[in-house]
C-alpha atoms as one frame of an Amber mdcrd trajectory, in Angstrom:
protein
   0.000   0.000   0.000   0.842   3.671  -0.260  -0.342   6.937   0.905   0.310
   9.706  -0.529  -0.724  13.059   1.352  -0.023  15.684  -0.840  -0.030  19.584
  -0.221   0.635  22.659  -2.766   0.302  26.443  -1.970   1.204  29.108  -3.644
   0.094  32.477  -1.977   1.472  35.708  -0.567   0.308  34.606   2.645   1.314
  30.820   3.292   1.573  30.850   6.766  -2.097  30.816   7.139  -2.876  28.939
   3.741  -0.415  26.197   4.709  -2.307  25.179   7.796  -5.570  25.147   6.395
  -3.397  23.227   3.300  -2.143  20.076   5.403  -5.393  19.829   7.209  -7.062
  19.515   3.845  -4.197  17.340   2.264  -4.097  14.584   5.520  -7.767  13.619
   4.212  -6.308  12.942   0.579  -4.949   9.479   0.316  -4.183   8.118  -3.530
  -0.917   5.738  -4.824   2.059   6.679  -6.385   4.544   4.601  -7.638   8.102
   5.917  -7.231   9.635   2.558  -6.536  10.054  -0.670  -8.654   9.041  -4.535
  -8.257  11.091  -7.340  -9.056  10.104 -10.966  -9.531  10.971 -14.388 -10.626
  10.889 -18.139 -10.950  13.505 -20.518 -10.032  13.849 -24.300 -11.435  16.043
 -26.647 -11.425  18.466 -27.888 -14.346  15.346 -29.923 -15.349  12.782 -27.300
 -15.408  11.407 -28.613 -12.310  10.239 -25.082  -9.871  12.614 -25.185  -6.510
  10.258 -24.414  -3.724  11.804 -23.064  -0.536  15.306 -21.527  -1.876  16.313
 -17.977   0.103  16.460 -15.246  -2.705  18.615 -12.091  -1.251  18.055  -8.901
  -2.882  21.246  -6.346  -2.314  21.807  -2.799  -4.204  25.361  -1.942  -5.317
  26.468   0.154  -2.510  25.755  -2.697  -0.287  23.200  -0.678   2.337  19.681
  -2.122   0.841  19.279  -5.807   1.458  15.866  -7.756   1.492  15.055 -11.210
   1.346  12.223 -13.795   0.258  11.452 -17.242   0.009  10.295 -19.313  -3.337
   6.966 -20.128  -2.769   5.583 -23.526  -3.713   5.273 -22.583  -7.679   8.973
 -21.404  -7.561   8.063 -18.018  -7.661   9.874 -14.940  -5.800   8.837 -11.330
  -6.052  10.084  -8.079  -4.226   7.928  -5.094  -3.978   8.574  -1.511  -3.056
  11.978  -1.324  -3.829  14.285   1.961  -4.325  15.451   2.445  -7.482  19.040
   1.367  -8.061  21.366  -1.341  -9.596  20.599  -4.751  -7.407  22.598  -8.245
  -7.685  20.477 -11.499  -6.842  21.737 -14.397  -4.640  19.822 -18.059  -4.554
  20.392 -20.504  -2.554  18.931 -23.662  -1.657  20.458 -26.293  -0.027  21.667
 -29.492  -2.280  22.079 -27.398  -5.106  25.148 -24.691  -5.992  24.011 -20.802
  -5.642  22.965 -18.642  -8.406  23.923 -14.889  -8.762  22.827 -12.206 -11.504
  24.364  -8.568 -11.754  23.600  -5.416 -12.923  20.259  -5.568 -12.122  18.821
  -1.822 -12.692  15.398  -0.880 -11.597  14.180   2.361 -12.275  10.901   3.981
 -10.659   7.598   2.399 -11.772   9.415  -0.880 -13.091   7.879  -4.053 -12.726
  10.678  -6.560 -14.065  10.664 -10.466 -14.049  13.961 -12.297 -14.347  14.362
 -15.025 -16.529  16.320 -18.472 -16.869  16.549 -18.557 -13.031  18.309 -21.880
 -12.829  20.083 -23.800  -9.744  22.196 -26.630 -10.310  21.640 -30.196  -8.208
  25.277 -30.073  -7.083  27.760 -28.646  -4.110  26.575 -25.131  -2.556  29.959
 -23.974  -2.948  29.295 -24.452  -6.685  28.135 -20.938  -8.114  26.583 -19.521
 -11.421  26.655 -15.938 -11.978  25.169 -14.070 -14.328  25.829 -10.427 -15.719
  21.854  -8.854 -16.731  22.054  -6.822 -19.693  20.153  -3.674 -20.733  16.619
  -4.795 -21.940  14.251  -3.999 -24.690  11.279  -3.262 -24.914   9.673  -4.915
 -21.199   7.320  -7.879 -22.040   5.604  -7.680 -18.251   4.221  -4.234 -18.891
   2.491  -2.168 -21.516   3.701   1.154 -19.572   6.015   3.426 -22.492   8.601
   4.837 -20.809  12.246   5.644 -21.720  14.966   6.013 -18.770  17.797   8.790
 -18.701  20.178   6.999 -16.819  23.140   7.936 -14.541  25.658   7.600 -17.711
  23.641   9.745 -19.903  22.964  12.856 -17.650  27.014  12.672 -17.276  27.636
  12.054 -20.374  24.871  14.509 -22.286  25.651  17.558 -23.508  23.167  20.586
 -20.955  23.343  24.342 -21.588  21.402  24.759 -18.640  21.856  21.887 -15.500
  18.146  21.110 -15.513  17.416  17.351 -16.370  14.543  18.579 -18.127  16.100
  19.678 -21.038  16.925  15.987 -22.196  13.185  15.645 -22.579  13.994  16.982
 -26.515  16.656  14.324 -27.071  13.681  11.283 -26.428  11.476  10.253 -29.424
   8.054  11.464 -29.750   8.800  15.088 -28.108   9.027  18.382 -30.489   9.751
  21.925 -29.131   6.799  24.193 -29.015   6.732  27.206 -30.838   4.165  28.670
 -28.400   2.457  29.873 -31.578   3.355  32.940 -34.081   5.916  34.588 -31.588
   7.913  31.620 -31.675   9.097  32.378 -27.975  10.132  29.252 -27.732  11.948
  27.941 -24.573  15.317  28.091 -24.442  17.764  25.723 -22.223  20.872  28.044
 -21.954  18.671  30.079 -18.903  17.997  28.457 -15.489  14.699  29.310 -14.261
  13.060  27.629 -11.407  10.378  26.368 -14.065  12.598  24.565 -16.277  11.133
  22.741 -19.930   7.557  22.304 -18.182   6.488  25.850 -17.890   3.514  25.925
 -20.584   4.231  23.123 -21.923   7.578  23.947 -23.572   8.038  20.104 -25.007
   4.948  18.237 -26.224   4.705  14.253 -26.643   3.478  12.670 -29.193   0.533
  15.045 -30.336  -0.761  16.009 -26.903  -1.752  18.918 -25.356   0.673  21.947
 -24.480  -0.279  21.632 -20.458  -0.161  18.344 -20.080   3.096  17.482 -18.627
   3.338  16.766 -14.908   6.642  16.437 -13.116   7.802  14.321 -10.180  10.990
  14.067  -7.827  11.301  10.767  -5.752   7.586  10.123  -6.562   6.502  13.422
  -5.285   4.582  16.229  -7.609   6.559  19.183  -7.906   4.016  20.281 -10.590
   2.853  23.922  -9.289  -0.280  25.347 -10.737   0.003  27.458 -13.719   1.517
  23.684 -15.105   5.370  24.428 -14.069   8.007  22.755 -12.231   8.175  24.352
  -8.590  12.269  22.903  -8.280  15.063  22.290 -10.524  15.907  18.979 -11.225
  19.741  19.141 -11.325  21.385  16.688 -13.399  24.503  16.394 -10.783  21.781
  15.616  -7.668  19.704  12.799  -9.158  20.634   9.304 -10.243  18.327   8.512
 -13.197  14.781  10.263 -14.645  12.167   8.404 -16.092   9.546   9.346 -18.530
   6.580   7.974 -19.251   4.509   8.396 -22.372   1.510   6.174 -22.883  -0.634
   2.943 -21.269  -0.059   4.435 -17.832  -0.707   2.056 -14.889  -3.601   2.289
 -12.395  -1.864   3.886 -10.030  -0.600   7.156 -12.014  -2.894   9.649 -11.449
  -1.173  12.230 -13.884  -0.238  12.765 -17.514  -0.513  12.000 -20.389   3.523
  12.762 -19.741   5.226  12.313 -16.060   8.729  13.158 -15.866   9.790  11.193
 -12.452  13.759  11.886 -11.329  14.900   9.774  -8.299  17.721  11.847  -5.994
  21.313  10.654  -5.474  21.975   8.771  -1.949  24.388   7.978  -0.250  26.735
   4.657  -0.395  29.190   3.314   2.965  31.890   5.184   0.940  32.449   8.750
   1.493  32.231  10.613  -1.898  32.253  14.500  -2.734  32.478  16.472  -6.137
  33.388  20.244  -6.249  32.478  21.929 -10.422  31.851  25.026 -11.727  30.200
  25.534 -15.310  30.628  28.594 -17.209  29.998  30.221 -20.330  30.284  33.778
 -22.224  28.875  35.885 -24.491  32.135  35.733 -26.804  31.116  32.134 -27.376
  27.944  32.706 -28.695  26.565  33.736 -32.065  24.013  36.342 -32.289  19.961
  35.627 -31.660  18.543  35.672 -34.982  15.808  37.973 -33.408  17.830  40.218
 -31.982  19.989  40.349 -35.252  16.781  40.678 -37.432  15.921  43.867 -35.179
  19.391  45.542 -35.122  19.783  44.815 -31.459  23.193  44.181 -30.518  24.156
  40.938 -28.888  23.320  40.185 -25.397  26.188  40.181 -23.172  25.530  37.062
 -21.139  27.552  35.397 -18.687  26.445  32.546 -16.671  28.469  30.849 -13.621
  26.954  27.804 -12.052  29.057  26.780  -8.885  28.044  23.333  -6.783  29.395
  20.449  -4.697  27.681  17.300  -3.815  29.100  15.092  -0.866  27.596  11.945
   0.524  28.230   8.924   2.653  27.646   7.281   6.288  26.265   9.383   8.844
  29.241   8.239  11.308  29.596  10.161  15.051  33.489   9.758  15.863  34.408
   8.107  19.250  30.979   5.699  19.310  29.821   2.774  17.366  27.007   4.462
  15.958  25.884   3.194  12.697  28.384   1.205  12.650  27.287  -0.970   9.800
  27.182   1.765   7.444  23.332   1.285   6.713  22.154   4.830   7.469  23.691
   7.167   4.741  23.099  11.018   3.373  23.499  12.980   0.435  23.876  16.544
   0.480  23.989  19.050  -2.852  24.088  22.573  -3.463  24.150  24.876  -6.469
  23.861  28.135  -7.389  22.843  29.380 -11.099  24.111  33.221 -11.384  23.225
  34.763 -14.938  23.784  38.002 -15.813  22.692  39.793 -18.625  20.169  37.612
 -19.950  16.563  37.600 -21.853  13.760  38.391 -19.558  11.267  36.240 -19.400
  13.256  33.226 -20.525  14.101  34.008 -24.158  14.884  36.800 -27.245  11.238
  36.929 -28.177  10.026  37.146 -24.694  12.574  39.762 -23.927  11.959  41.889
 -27.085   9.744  44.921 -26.345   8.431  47.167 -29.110   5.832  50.219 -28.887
   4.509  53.233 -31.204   5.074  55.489 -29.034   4.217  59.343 -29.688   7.041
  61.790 -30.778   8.203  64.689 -28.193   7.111  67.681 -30.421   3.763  65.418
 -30.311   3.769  65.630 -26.466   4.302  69.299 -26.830   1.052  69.743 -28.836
   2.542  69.255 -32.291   0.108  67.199 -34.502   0.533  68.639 -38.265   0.782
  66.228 -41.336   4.589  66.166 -40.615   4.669  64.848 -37.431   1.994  62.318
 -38.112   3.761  61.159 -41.248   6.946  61.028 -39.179   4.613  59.230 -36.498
   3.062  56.546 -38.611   6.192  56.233 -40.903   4.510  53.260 -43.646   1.584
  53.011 -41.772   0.391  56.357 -42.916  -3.193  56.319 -44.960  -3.487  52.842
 -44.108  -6.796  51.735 -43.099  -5.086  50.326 -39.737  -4.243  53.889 -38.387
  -7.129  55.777 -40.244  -8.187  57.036 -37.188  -5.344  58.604 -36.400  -4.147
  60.246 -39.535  -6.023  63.115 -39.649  -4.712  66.830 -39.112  -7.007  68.414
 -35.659  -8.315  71.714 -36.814 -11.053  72.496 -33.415 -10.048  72.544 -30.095
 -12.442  70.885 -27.710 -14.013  74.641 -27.203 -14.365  75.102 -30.925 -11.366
  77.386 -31.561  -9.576  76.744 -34.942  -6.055  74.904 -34.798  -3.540  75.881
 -37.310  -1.239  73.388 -39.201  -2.327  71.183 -35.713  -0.946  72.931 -33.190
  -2.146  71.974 -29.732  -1.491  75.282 -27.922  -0.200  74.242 -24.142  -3.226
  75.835 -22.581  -5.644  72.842 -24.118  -3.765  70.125 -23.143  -4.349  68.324
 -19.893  -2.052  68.152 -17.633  -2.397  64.476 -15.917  -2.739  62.934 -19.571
   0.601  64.778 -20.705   1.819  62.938 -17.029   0.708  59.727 -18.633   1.837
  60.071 -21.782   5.488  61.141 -20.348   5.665  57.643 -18.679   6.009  56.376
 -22.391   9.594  56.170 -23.595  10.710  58.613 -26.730  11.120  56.780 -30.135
  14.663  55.229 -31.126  14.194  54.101 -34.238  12.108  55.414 -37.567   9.051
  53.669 -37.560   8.822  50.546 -39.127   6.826  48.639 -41.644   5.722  46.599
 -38.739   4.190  50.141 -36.872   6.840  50.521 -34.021   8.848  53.309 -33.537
  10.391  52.031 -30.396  12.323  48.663 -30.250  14.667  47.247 -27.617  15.645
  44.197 -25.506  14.975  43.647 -21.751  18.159  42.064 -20.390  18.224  40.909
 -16.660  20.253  39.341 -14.401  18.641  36.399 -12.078  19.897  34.372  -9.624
  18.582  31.010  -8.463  20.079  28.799  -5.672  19.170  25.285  -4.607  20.051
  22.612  -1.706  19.294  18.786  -1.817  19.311  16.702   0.986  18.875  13.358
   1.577  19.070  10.524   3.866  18.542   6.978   3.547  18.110   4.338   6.673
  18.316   0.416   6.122  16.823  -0.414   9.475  17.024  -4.264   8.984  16.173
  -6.176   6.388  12.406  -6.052   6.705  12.337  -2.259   7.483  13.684   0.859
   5.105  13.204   4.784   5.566  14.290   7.399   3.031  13.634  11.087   3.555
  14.775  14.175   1.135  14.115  17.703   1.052  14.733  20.161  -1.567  15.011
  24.070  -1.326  15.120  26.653  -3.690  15.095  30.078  -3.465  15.946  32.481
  -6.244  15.647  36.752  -7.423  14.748  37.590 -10.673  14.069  40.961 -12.382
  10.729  41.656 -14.262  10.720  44.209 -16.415   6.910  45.024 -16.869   4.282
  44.349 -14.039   3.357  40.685 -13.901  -0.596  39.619 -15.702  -1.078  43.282
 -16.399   1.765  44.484 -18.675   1.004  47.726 -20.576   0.521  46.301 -23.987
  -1.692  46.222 -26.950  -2.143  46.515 -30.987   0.287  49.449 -30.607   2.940
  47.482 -28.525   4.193  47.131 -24.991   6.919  49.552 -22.914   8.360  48.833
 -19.779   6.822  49.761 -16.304   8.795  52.333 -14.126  10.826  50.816 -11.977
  10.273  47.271 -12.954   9.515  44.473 -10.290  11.365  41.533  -9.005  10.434
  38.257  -7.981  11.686  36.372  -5.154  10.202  32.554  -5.480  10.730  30.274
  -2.418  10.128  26.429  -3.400  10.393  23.851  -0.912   9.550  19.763  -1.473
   9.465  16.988   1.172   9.412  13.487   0.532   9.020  10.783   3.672   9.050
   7.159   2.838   8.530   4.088   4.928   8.645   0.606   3.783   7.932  -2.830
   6.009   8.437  -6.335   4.687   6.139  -8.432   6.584   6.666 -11.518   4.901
   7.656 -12.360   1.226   4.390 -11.812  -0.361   3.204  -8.795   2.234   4.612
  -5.381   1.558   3.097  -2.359   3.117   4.917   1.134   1.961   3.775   4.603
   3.394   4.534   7.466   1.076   3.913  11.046   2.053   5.418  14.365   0.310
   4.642  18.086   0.525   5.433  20.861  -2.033   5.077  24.504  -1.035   5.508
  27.138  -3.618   5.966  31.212  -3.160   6.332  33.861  -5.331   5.899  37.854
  -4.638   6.283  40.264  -6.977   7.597  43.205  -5.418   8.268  46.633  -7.560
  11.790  47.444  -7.132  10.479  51.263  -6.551   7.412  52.095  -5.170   7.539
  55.231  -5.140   7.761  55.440  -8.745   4.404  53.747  -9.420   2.306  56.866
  -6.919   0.742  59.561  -8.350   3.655  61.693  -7.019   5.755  59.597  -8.133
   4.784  60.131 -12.309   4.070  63.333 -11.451   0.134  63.375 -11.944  -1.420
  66.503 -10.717  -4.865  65.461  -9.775
């Protein structure tokens, strides 16, 4: 069995939300499947099942052992077991021992071994066998495809988020999130990673329906986005699954579940920084298309992982080496790069009126000069014409707005608009630039892992991330329109603080009864915050009334 309580919030206010959160979440009970099953049958040289042999079930690093016993039909089968690389040991007296290697089980994997054979013969005798990487699995109808350890070392990442493999796995196109093409791009770190909007699609479906998972846990926030990044250097394998999900999936169609790093009885520790320049890169075509120069980006991604026994000198505590951590920390400094995640996200373009137009100055000249191509066009008709009245009925020459008729808090307004720096194109903007930011995300993984006996496990692990970015325009409420966008005064930052739990307890009561309690929270907070108040007051733009 499993129970999963989960919890999400998202709020300015989570102290209060989060209570009334886990109350709410302790009465929500459903399964998820972030371990793996193994199973088999065991005969004799003859074909004949072996009733009664011991089959010992031991991961790599030694700490995770579990046992069973054949039953009368031969058969063996482990449930609930962490993902990792296993070796199998039979044994059964008047016949020599069997071993098989390289046994990897990823989450959600239901695997049956085959040609399980003991020998009639000496126990001393011994046949091992090395397992190789399978196929397609022939006990499941479950698509999946596994990243493994190798390939997340071995891949090529702009960005240290696992999630950008996702375009490397058949079925999965980029998408263009429609005639902007603002497409994601991997080379910037944002606590959302690929999922946000569905930046990768599967095999036809929809753009939101991608759900991710850490150790089991949803770490999907609402709004359809990742609440943590899942660094390649902290986890041990991701699994993706695609179609003919099992009963006991309750998202999709496409679940993205990663499975942390633990610790092993060895102490082990890595110490990296990645880095890359601007002087590297090649121009955005946007940007290039627009005349913008290049964006002068630098990003610096310092971490160190370390793991091993928890050990207290001067006692025999854990002795055995069966209670182990992992710790991880990095840090994702960019400066200088596209707001909002990329070039066309970051590019902000406006018609925006002329400063002899602020000063009353609306003859066929300016308006020409205003409108550039666009002038006569049916799209701008409205606009094209020469005033002649004032509001009072006095005659304007040649369009001149005398100072007296124009108001003073729309002139305010209009002054929060920036001035034109470019002639205006076919396109209708007169104003064209690039926001470039600089954001800052840092994250800590932590893990520990307790083989209490060989009947009893406990893993826990808890993730934190906390990062600053710059906005340039006001979040859901941008000024923007037909005539373009500009930025607001000040701009805003966001300060996101993302937090997931994971508890897991699993009890082997005999060989066929397995009871596994699973419980996980996921907390996520982001304020915007202007970075100058005082700038968005009516004092502050200088509005008179």
């Amino acid at each position: 069995m499993t129970f999963d309580i989960p919890f999400r919030n998202r709020s300015r206010t989570p102290r209060i939300l989060m209570s009334a959160a886990l109350l709410l979440g302790a009465l929500v009970a459903r399964s998820q499947v972030s371990t793996a099953t193994l199973s088999g049958t065991v005969e004799d040289g003859r074909g004949h099942v072996v009733a009664g042999a011991t089959v010992t079930l031991t991961d790599e690093t030694k700490v995770y052992t579990r046992t069973a016993t054949t039953n009368m039909d031969g058969f063996f089968s482990f449930t609930a077991i962490p993902p990792s690389t296993y070796v199998v040991a039979i044994k059964m007296q008047g016949f020599g021992s069997f071993t098989e290697h390289n046994i990897h089980l990823s989450p959600g994997d239901g695997r049956a071994l085959s040609l399980v054979q003991l020998e009639v013969g000496e126990s001393k005798e011994t046949v091992t066998v090395t397992a190789t990487v399978s196929g397609v699995p022939l006990n499941t109808g479950t698509l999946a495809t596994t990243i493994s350890a190798a390939d997340l070392e071995k891949l090529s990442t702009q960005g240290r988020d696992a999630t950008e493999l996702l375009k490397i796995l058949p079925g999965f196109a980029i998408n263009s999130q429609g005639a902007s093409n603002s497409t994601y791009d991997p080379s910037i770190v944002t606590p959302q990673g690929a999922t946000l909007n569905g930046s990768y699609v599967s095999n036809g479906t929809g753009r939101e329906s991608f759900a991710a998972q850490l150790d089991g846990a949803d770490i999907t926030a609402p709004g359809g986005y990742q609440s943590v990044t899942i660094n390649n250097d902290m986890i041990t394998e991701t699994q993706v699954v695609t179609s003919n999900f099992t009963a006991d999936m309750a998202s999709g169609p496409t679940v993205m579940d990663s499975v942390t790093k633990s610790g092993t009885k060895d102490f082990h520790g890595s110490l990296y920084t990645y880095a890359r320049t601007y002087q590297l890169n090649s121009i955005d075509w946007l940007a290039g298309y627009l005349k913008q120069a290049k964006a002068p980006d630098r990003y610096i991604f310092p971490g160190a992982t370390f793991g091993g026994p928890v050990l207290i000198p001067g006692t025999n505590f854990n002795r055995d080496k069966r209670f182990t951590f992992f710790v991880g920390a990095q840090d994702y400094a960019q400066k200088n790069i596209f707001a909002y995640g990329s070039a066309a996200s970051a590019l902000v373009h406006a018609l925006v009126p002329t400063a002899a137009m602020r000063n009353g100055d609306f003859s066929a000249t300016q308006l020409q000069a205003y409108l550039g191509p666009q002038y006569g066009t049916s799209t701008y008709n409205n606009i094209t014409h020469v005033p002649t009245l004032a509001k009072d009925g006095t005659t304007l020459v040649n369009g001149q707005i005398p100072s007296s008729y124009i108001d003073a808090g729309g002139q305010a307004l209009i002054n929060l608009m920036p001035l034109p720096n470019t002639a205006t194109t076919s396109g209708g903007f007169n104003y064209v630039t690039q926001n470039l930011v600089n954001s800052d995300v840092w994250e800590l993984v932590g893990r520990v892992d307790y083989a209490i006996s060989p009947k009893n496990s406990f893993f826990a692990r808890f993730v934190m991330e906390k990062s600053k970015n710059y906005l340039p325009q006001t979040q859901y409420s941008a000024p923007s329109g037909s005539m373009g966008g500009f930025n607001t005064e000040g701009g805003l930052s966001v300060k996101p603080e993302d937090y997931s739990g994971v508890l897991n307890y699993t009890t082997q009561f005999n060989s066929t009864f397995v009871n596994e309690f699973f419980g996980w929270v996921t907390h996520a907070y982001s304020p915007f915050l202007p970075n100058q108040p005082s700038l968005l007051t009516a004092a502050g733009v200088h509005y008179p009334y």
